mmCIF file of C-alpha atoms in Angstrom:
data_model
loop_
_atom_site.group_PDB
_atom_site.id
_atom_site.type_symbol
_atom_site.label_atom_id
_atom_site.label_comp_id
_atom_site.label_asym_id
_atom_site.label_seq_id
_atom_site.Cartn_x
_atom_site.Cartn_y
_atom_site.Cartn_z
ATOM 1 C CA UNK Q 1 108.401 83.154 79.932
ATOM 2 C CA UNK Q 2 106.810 86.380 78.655
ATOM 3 C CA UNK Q 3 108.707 89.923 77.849
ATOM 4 C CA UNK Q 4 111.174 90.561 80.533
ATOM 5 C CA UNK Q 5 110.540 87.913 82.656
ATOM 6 C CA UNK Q 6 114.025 86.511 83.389
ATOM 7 C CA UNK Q 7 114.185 82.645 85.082
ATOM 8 C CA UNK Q 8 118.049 82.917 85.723
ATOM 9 C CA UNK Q 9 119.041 85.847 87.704
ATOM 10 C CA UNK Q 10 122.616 84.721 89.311
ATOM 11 C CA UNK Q 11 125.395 83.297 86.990
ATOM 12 C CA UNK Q 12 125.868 80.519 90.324
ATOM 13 C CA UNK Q 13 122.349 79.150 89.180
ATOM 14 C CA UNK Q 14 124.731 77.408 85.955
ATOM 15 C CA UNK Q 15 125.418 74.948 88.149
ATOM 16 C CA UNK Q 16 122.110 73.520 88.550
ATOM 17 C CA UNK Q 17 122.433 72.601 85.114
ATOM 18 C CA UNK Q 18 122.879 69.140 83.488
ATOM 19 C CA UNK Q 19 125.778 68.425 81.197
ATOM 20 C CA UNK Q 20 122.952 68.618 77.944
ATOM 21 C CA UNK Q 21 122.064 71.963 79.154
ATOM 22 C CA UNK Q 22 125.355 73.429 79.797
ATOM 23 C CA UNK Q 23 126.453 71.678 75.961
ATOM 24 C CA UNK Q 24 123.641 73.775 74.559
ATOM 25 C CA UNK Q 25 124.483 76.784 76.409
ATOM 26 C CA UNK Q 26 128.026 76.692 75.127
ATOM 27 C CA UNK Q 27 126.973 76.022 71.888
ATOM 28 C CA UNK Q 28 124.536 78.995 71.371
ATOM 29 C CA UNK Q 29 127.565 81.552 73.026
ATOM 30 C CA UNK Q 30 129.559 83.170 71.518
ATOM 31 C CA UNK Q 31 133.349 82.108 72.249
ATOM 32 C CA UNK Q 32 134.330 85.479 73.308
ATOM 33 C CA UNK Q 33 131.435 86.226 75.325
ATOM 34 C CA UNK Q 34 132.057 82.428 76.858
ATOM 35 C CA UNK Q 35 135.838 83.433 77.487
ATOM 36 C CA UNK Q 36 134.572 86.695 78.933
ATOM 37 C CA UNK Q 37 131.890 85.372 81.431
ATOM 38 C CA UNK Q 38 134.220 82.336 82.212
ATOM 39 C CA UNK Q 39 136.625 85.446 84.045
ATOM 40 C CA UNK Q 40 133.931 86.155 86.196
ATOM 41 C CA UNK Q 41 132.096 82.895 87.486
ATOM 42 C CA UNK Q 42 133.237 80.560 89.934
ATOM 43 C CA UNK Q 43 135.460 78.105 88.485
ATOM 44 C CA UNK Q 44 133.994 75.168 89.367
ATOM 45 C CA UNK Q 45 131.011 76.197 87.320
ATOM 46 C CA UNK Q 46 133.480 77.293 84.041
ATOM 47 C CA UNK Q 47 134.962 73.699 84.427
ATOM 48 C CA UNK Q 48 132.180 72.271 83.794
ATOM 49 C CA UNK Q 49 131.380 74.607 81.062
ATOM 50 C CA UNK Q 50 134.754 73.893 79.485
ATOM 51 C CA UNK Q 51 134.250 70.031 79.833
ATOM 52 C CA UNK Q 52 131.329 69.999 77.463
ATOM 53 C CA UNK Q 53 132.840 72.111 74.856
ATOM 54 C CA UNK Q 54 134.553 69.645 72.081
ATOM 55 C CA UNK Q 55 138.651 70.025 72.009
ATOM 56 C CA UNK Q 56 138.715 72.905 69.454
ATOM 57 C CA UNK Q 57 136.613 75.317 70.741
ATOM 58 C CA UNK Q 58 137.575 74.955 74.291
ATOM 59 C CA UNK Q 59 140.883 75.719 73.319
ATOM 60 C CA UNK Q 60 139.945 78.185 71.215
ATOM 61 C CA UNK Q 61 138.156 79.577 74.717
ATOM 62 C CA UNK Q 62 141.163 79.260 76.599
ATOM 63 C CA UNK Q 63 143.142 81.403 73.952
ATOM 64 C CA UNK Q 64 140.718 83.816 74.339
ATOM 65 C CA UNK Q 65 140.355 84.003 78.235
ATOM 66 C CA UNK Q 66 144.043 84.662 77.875
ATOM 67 C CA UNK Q 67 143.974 87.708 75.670
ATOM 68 C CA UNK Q 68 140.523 89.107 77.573
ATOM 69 C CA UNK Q 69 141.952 88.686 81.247
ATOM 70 C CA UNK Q 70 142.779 92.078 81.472
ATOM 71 C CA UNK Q 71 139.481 93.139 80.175
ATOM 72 C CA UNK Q 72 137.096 95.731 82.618
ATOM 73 C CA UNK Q 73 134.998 94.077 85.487
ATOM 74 C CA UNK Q 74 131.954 95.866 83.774
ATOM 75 C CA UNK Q 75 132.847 93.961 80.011
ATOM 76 C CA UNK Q 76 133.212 90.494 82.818
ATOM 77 C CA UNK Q 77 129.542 91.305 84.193
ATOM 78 C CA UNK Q 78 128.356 92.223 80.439
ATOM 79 C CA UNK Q 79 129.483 88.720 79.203
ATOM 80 C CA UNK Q 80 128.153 86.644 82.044
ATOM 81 C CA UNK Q 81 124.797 88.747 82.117
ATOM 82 C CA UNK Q 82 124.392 88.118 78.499
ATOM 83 C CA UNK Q 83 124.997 84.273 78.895
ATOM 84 C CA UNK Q 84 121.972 84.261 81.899
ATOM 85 C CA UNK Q 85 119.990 85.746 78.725
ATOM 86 C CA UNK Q 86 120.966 83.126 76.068
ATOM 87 C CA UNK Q 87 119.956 80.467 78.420
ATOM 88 C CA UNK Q 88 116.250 81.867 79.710
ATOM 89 C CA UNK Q 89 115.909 82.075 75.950
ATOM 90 C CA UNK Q 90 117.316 78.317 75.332
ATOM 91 C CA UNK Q 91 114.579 77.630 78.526
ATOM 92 C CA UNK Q 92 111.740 79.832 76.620
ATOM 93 C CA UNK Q 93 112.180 77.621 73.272
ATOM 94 C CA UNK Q 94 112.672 74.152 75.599
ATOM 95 C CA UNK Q 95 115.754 73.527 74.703
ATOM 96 C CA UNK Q 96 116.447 73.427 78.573
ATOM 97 C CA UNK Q 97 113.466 72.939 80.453
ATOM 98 C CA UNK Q 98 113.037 73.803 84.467
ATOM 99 C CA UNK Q 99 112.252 71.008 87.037
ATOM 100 C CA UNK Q 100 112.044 72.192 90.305
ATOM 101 C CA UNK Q 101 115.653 74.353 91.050
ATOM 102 C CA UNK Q 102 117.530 71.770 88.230
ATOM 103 C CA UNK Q 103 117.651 72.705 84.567
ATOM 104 C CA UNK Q 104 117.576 69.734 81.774
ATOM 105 C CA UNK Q 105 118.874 70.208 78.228
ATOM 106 C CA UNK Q 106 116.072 68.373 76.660
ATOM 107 C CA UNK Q 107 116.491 65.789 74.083
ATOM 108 C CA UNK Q 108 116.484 66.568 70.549
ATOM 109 C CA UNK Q 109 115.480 63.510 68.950
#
């Protein structure tokens, strides 16, 4: 991946993602910008998010999806287009690596 070239471009592409990805995707987010782009993608894909997270941050997430669910469409489309950039940077240092239209965290050992 080289300057602006972007491998995500639709939050919907999360859910080509295995459950290693997604755990390193949660883990590099910030829980606010999480809780934000959660509000605005589908919620089968936010479930899954959610389901990686351990117990104290997700609810730590779902506190903060509460307090943010009034929050602007354009601060909802910030959040979630900031999480497509934290993971095409998670792909750019392999932490997630591309195989065919699938995404795999890779393994760390």
């Amino acid at each position: 991946m080289s300057g602006g070239d972007q491998i995500l471009e639709k939050i919907g592409q999360l859910s080509y993602f295995d459950n290693r990805a997604l755990y390193y995707l949660c883990n590099e987010t910030p829980p606010k910008t999480l809780a934000l782009a959660f509000l605005k993608m589908d919620e089968k894909i936010s479930g899954s998010m959610l389901g990686v997270l351990d117990l104290k941050r997700r609810k730590f997430v779902h506190e903060l999806m509460a307090l943010q669910k009034d929050a602007s469409d354009e601060e909802k489309q910030a959040a979630a287009n900031g999480l497509l950039l934290i993971a095409d940077g998670l792909i750019s240092r392999n932490l997630i690596e591309k195989r065919g239209q699938f995404f795999y965290g890779s393994s760390r050992d």
